[in-house]
Structures are given as C-alpha cells and as structure tokens.
Short mmCIF file of N, CA and C in Angstrom, two decimals:
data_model
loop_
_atom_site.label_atom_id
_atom_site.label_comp_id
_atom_site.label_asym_id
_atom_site.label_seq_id
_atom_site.Cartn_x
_atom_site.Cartn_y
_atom_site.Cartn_z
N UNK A 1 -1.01 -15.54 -17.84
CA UNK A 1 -2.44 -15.29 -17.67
C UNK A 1 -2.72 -15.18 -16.18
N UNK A 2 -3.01 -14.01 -15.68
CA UNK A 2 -3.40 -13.79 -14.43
C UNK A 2 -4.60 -14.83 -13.80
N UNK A 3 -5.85 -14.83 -14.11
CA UNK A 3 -6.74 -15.39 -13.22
C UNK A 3 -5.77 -16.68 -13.24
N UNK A 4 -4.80 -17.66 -14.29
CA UNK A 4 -4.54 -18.94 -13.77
C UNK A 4 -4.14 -19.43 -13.22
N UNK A 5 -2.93 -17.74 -13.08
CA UNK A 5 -2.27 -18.16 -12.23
C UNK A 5 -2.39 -18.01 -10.29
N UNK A 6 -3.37 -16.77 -10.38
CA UNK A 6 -3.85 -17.01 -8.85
C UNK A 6 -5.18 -18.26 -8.26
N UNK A 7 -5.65 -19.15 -9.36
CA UNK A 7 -6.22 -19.92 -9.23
C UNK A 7 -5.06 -20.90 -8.77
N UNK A 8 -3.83 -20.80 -9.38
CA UNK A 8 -3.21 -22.05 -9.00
C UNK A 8 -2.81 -21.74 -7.43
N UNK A 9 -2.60 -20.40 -7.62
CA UNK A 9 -1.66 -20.28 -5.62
C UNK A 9 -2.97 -20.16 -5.10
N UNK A 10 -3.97 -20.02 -4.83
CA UNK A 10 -5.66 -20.54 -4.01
C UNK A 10 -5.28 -21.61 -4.11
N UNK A 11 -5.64 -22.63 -5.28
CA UNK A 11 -6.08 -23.96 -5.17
C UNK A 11 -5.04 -24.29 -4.02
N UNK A 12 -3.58 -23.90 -4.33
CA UNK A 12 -2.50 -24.50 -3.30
C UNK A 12 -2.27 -24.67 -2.00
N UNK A 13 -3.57 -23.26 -1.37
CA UNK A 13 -3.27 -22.74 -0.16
C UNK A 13 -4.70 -23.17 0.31
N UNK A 14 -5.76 -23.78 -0.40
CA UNK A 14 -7.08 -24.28 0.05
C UNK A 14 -7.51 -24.61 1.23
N UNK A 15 -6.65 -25.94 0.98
CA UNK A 15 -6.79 -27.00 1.54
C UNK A 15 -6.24 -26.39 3.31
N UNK A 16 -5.67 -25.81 3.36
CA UNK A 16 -5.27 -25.19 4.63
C UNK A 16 -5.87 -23.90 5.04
N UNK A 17 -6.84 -23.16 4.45
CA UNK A 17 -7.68 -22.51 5.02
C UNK A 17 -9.00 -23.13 5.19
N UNK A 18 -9.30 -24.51 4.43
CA UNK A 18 -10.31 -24.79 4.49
C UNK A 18 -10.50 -25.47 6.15
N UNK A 19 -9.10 -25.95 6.49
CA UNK A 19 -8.73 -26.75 7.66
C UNK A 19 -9.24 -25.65 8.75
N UNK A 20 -8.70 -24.44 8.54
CA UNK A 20 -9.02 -23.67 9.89
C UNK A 20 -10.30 -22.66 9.69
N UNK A 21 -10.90 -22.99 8.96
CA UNK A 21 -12.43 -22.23 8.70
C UNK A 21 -12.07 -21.11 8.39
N UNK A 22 -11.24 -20.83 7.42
CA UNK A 22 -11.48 -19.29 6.38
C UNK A 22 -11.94 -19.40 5.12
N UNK A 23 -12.69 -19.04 4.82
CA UNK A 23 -13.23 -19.02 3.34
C UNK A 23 -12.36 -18.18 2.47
N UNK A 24 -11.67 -18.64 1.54
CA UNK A 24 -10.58 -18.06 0.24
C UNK A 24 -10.95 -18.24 -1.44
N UNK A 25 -11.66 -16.95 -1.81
CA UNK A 25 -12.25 -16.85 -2.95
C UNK A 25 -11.84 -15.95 -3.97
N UNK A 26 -11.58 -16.24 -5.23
CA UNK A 26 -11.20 -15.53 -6.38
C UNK A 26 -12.11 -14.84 -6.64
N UNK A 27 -12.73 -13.63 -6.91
CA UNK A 27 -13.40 -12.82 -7.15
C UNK A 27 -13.65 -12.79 -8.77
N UNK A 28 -12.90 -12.28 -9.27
CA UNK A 28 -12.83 -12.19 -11.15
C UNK A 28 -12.38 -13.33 -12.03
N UNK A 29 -12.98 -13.64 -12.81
CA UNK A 29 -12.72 -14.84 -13.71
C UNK A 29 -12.28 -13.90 -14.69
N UNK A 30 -11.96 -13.04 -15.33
CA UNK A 30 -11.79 -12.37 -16.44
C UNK A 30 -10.06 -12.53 -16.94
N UNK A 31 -9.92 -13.16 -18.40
CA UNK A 31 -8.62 -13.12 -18.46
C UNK A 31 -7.96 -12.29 -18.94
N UNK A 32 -7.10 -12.23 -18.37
CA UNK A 32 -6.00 -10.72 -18.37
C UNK A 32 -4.62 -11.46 -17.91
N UNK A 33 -3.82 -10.82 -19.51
CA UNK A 33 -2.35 -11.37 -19.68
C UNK A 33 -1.48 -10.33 -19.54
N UNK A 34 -0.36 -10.17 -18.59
CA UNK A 34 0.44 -9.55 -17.93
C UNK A 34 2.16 -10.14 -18.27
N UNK A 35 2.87 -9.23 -19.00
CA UNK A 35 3.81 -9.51 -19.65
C UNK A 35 4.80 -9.25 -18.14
N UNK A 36 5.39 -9.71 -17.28
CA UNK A 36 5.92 -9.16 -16.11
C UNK A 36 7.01 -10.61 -15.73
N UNK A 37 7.41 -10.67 -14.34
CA UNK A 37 7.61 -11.39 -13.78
C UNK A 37 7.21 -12.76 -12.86
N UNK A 38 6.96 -13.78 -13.62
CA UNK A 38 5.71 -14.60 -12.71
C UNK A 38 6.21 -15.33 -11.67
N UNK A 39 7.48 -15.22 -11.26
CA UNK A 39 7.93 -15.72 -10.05
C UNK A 39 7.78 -14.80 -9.19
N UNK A 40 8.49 -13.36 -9.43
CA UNK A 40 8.05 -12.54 -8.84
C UNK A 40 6.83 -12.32 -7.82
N UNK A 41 5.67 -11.95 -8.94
CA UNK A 41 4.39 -11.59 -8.92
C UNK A 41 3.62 -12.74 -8.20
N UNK A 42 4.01 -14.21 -8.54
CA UNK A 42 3.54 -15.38 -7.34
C UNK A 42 4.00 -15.33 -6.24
N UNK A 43 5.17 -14.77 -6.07
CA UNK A 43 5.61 -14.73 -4.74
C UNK A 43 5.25 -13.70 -3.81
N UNK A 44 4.95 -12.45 -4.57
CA UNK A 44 4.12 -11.31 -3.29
C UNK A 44 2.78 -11.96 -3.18
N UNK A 45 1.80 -12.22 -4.02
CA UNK A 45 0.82 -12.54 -3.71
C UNK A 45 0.59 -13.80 -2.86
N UNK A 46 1.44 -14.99 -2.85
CA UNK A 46 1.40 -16.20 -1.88
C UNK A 46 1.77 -15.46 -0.33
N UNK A 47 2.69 -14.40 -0.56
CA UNK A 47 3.29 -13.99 0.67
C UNK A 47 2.06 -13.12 1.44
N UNK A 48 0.96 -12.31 1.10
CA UNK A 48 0.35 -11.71 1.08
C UNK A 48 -0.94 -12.66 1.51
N UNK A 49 -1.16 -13.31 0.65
CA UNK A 49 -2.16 -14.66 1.24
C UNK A 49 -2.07 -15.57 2.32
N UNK A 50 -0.62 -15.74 2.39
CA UNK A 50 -0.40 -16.54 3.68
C UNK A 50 -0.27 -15.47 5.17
N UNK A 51 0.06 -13.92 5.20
CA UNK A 51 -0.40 -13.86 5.89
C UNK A 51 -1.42 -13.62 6.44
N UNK A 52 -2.59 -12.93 4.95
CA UNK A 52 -4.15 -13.28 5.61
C UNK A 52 -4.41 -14.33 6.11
N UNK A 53 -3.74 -15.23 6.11
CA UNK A 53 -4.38 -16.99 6.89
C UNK A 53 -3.76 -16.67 8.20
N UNK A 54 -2.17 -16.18 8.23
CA UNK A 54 -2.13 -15.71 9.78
C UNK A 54 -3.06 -15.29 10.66
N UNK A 55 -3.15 -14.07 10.02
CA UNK A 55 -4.01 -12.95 10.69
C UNK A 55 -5.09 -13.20 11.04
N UNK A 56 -5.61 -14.09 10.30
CA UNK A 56 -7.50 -14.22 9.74
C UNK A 56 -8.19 -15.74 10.91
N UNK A 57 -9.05 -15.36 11.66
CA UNK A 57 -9.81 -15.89 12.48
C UNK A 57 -10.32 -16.97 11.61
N UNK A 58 -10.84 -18.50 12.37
CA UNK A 58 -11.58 -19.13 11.96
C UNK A 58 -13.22 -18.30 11.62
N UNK A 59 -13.34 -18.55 10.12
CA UNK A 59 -15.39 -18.20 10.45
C UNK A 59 -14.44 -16.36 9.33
N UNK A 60 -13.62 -16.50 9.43
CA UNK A 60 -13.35 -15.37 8.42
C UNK A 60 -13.17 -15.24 6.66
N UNK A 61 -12.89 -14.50 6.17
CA UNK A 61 -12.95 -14.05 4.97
C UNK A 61 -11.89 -13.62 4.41
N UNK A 62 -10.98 -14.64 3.20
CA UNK A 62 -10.21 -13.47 2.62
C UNK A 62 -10.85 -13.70 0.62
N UNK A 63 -10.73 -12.59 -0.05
CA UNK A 63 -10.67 -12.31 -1.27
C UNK A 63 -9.62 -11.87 -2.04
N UNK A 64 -9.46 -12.70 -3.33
CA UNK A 64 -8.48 -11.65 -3.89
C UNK A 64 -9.46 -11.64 -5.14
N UNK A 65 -8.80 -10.01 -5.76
CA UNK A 65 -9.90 -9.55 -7.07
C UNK A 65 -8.89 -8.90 -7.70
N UNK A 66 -9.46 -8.56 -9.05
CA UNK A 66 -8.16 -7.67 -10.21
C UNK A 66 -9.11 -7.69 -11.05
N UNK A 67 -8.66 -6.29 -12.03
CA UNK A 67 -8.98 -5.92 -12.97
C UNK A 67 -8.47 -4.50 -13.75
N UNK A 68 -8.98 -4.38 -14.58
CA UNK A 68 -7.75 -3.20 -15.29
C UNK A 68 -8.15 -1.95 -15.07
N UNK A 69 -7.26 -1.30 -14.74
CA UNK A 69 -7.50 0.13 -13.86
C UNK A 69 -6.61 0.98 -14.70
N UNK A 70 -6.96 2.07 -15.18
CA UNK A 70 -6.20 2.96 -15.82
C UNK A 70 -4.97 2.40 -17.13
N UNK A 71 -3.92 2.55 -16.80
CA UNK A 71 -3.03 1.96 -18.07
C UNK A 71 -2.29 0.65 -17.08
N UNK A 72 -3.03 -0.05 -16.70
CA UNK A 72 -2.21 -1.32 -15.75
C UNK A 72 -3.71 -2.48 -15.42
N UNK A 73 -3.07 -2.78 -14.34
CA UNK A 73 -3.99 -3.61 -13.59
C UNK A 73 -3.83 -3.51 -12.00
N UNK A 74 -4.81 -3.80 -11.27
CA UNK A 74 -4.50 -4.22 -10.34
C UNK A 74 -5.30 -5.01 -9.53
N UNK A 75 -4.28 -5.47 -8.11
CA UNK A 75 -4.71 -6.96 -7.83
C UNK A 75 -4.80 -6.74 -6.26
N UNK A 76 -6.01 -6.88 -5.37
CA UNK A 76 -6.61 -6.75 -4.50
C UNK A 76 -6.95 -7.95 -3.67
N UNK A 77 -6.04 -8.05 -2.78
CA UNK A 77 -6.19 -8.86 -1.39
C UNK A 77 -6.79 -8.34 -0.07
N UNK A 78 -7.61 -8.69 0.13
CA UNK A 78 -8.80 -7.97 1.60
C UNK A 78 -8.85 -9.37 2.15
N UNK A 79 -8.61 -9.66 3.52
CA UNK A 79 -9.04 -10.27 4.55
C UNK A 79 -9.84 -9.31 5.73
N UNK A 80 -10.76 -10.65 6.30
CA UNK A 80 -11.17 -10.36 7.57
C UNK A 80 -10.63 -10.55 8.98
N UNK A 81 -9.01 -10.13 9.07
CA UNK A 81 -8.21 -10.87 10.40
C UNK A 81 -8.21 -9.88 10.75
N UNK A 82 -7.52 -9.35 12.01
CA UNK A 82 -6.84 -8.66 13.23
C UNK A 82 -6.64 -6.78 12.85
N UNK A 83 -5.88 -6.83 11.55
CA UNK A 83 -5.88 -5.45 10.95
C UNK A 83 -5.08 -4.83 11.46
N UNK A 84 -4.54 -3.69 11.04
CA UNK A 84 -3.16 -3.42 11.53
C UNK A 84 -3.23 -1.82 11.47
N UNK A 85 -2.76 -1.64 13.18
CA UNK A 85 -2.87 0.47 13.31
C UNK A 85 -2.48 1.14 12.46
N UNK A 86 -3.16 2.06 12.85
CA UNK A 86 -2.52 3.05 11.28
C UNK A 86 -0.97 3.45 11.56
N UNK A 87 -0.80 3.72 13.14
CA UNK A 87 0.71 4.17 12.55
C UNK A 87 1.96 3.05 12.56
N UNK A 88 1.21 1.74 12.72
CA UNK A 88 2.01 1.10 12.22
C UNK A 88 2.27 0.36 10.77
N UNK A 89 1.46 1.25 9.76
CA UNK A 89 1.19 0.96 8.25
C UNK A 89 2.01 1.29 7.69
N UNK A 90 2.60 2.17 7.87
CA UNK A 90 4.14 2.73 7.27
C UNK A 90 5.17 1.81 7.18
N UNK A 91 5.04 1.21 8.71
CA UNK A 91 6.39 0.43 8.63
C UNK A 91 6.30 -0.92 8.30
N UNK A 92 5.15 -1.39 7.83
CA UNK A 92 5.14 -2.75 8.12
C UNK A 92 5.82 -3.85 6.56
N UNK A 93 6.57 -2.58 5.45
CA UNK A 93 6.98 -3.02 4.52
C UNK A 93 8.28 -3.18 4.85
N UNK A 94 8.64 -2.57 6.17
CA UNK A 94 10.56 -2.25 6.33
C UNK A 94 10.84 -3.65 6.47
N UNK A 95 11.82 -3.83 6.15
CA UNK A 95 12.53 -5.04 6.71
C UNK A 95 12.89 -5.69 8.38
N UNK A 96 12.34 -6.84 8.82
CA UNK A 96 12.46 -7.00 9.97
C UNK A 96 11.14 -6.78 11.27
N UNK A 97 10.29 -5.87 10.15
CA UNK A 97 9.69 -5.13 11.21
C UNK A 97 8.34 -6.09 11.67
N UNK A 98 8.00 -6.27 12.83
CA UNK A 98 7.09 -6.78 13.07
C UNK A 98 5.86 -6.58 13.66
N UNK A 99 4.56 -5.98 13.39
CA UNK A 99 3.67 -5.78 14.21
C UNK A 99 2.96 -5.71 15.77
N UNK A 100 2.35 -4.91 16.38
CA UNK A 100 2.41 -5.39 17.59
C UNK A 100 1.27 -6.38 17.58
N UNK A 101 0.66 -6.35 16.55
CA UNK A 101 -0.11 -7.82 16.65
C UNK A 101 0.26 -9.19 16.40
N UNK A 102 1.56 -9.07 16.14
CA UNK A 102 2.30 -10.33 15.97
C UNK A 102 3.18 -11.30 16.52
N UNK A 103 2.65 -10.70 18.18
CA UNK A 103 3.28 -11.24 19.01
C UNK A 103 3.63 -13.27 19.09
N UNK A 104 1.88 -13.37 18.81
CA UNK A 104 1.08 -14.65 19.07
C UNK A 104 1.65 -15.21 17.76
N UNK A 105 2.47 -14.80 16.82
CA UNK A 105 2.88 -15.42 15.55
C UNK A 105 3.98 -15.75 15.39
N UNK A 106 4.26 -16.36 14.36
CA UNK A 106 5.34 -16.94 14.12
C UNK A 106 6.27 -15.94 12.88
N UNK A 107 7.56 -15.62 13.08
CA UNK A 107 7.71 -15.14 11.35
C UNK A 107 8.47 -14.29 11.85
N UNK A 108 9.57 -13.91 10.58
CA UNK A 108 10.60 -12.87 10.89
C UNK A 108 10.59 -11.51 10.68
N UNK A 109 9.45 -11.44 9.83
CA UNK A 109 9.27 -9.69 9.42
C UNK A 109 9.61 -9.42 8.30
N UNK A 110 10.19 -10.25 6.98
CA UNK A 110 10.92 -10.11 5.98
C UNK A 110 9.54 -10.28 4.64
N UNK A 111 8.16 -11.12 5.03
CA UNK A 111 7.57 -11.10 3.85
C UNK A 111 6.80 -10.03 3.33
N UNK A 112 6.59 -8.83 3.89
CA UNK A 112 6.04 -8.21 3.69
C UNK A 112 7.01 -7.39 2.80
N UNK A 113 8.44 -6.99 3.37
CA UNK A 113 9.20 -6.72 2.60
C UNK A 113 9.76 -7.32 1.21
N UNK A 114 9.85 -8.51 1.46
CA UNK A 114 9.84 -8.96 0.02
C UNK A 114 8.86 -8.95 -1.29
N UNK A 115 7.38 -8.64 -0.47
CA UNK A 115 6.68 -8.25 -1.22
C UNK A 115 6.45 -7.02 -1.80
N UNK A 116 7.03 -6.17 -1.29
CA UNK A 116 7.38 -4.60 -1.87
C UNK A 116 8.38 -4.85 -2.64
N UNK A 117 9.24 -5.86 -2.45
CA UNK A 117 10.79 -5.28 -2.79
C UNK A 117 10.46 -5.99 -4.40
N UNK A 118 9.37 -7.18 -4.09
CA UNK A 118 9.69 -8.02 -5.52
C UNK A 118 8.32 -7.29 -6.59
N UNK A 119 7.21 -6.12 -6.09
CA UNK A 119 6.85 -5.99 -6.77
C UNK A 119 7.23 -4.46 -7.49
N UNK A 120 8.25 -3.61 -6.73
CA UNK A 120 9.12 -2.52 -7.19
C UNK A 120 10.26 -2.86 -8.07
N UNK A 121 10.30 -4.45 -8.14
CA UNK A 121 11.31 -4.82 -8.91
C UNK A 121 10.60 -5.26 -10.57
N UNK A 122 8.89 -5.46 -10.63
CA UNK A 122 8.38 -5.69 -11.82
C UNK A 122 7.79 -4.36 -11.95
N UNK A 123 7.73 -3.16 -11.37
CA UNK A 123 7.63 -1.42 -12.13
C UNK A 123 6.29 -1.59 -11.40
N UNK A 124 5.82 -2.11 -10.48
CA UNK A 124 4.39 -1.89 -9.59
C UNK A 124 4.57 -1.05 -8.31
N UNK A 125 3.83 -1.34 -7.41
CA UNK A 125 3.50 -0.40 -6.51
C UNK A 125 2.40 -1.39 -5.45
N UNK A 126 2.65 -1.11 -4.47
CA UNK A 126 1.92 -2.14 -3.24
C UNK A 126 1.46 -1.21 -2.02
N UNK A 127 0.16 -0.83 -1.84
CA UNK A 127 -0.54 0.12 -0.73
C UNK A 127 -1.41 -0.82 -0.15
N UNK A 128 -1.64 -0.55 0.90
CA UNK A 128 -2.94 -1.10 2.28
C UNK A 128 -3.23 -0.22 2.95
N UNK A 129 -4.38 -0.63 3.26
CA UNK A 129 -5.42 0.30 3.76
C UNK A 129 -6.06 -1.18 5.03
N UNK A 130 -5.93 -0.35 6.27
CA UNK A 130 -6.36 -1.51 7.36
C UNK A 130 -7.03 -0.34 8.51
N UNK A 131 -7.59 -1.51 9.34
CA UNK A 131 -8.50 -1.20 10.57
C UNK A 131 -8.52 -2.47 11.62
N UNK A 132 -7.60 -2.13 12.61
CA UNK A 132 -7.68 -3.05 13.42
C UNK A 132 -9.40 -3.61 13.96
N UNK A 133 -9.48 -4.89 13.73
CA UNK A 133 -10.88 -5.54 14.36
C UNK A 133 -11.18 -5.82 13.74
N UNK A 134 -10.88 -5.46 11.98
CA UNK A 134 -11.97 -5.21 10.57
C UNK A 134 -10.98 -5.78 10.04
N UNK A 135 -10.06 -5.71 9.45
CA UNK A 135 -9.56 -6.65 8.26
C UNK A 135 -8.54 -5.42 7.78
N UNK A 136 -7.46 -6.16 6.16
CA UNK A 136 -6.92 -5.29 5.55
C UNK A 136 -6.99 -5.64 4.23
N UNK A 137 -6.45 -4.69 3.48
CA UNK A 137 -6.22 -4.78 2.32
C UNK A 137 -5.69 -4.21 1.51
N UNK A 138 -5.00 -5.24 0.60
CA UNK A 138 -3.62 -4.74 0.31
C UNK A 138 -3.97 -4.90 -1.64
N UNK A 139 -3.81 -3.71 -2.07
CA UNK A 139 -3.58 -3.36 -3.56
C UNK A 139 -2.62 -2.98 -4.43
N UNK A 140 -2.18 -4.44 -5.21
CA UNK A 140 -1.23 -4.19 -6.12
C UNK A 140 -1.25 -3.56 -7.37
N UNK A 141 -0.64 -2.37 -7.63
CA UNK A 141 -0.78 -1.79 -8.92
C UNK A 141 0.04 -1.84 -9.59
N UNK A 142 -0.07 -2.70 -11.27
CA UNK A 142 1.36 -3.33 -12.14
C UNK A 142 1.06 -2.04 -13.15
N UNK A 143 2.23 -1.85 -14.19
CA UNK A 143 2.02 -1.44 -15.46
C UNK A 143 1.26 -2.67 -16.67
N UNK A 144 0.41 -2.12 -17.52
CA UNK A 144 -0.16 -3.23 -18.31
C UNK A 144 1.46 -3.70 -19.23
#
C-alpha cells in the first residue's frame, strides 16, 4: 500500500527536517496498492528525500504526492532547495557524478543513480524538472 508506506519513510525522516526547519508533507491520502518491489521503491524514494533535505534551506519546502496517471501511477517529489542547471540534468543520474552545487556537501554521487537504476529495475521511469534558486522535482512513473 503506497500512502503507508511513504508515511512510514516521512515519519522516519521527520524528526530531522523538523530539526533544520523544512517542512515535509504527504500530499495524497488516497490508497493505492502497487504490486512491485518495496525495497526497491523505498529506497529511491528515501534516496530522493534525503537529498531534498540536502539541498533544501532552513524555512523550505519539500512534498511528495501520487496518484494514478494513465495505466500506472506516479510519485512526485518537489523541494524548495538550490535546484539544479539544466545542462547538468542529464547527468545527474550517471554514476559518480556530482553537481556543481555540491560542492558544500557531503556524498559520493551514487544515490541518484541508484535511484534510476532501482526504479528501471521495477519497469518505471524517473524524470526531473529543476531551476536553480527554485527547487526540483523529481517524478516517478511505475506500471500499475
């Protein structure tokens, strides 16, 4: 069951955005059961959430939302952090690769990739759409 299970990775990650003043809110209560991989599918989305807490300023905003789109679902992470150039949107799924906004951070470059790699491995698809200053957001599209 989807909403329970991203209620459980929020509730998990709360307590540590609540620490640095980001507000982290589930958008859809609607339940929707997804026959897939749930280690998988917890693991791009924690990976995906934790680095909106990177990215994301005290006094900022992240959301995640889902709902059923065509013959699937999909699952929508938007923060309000740093945001990332366009021509570095291409690469930022490769392996290793690290942003030039990521100087000031910590991290090897591998979660973003794992989050492509683990949701091409349950028959989905993972796009973002960003604007440095403004935020990003990143949309997962599963098969139902």
């Amino acid at each position: 069951e989807l909403n329970q299970m991203l209620k459980q990775i929020i509730g998990g990650l709360k307590m540590q955005f609540d620490k640095k003043g980001i507000e982290i809110q589930l958008l859809s209560q609607d339940k929707f059961n997804l026959s897939t991989d749930r280690y998988k599918l917890s693991q791009a989305v924690y990976n995906l959430l934790t680095n909106a807490y990177k990215f994301t300023g005290s006094r900022g905003k992240v959301t995640v939302d889902y709902g059923e789109f065509q013959d699937g679902v999909r699952i929508i992470i938007e923060d309000t952090g740093t945001g990332i150039r366009r021509e570095e949107q291409s690469k930022i799924f490769d392996a290793y690769y690290r942003g030039s906004n990521s100087d000031d951070y910590s991290g090897e470059g591998i979660g973003l990739y794992v989050v492509k790699q683990n949701i091409a491995k349950i028959g989905g698809n993972i796009e973002v759409e960003s604007e440095p200053g403004k935020g990003s957001r990143f949309v997962i599209w599963l098969p139902a």
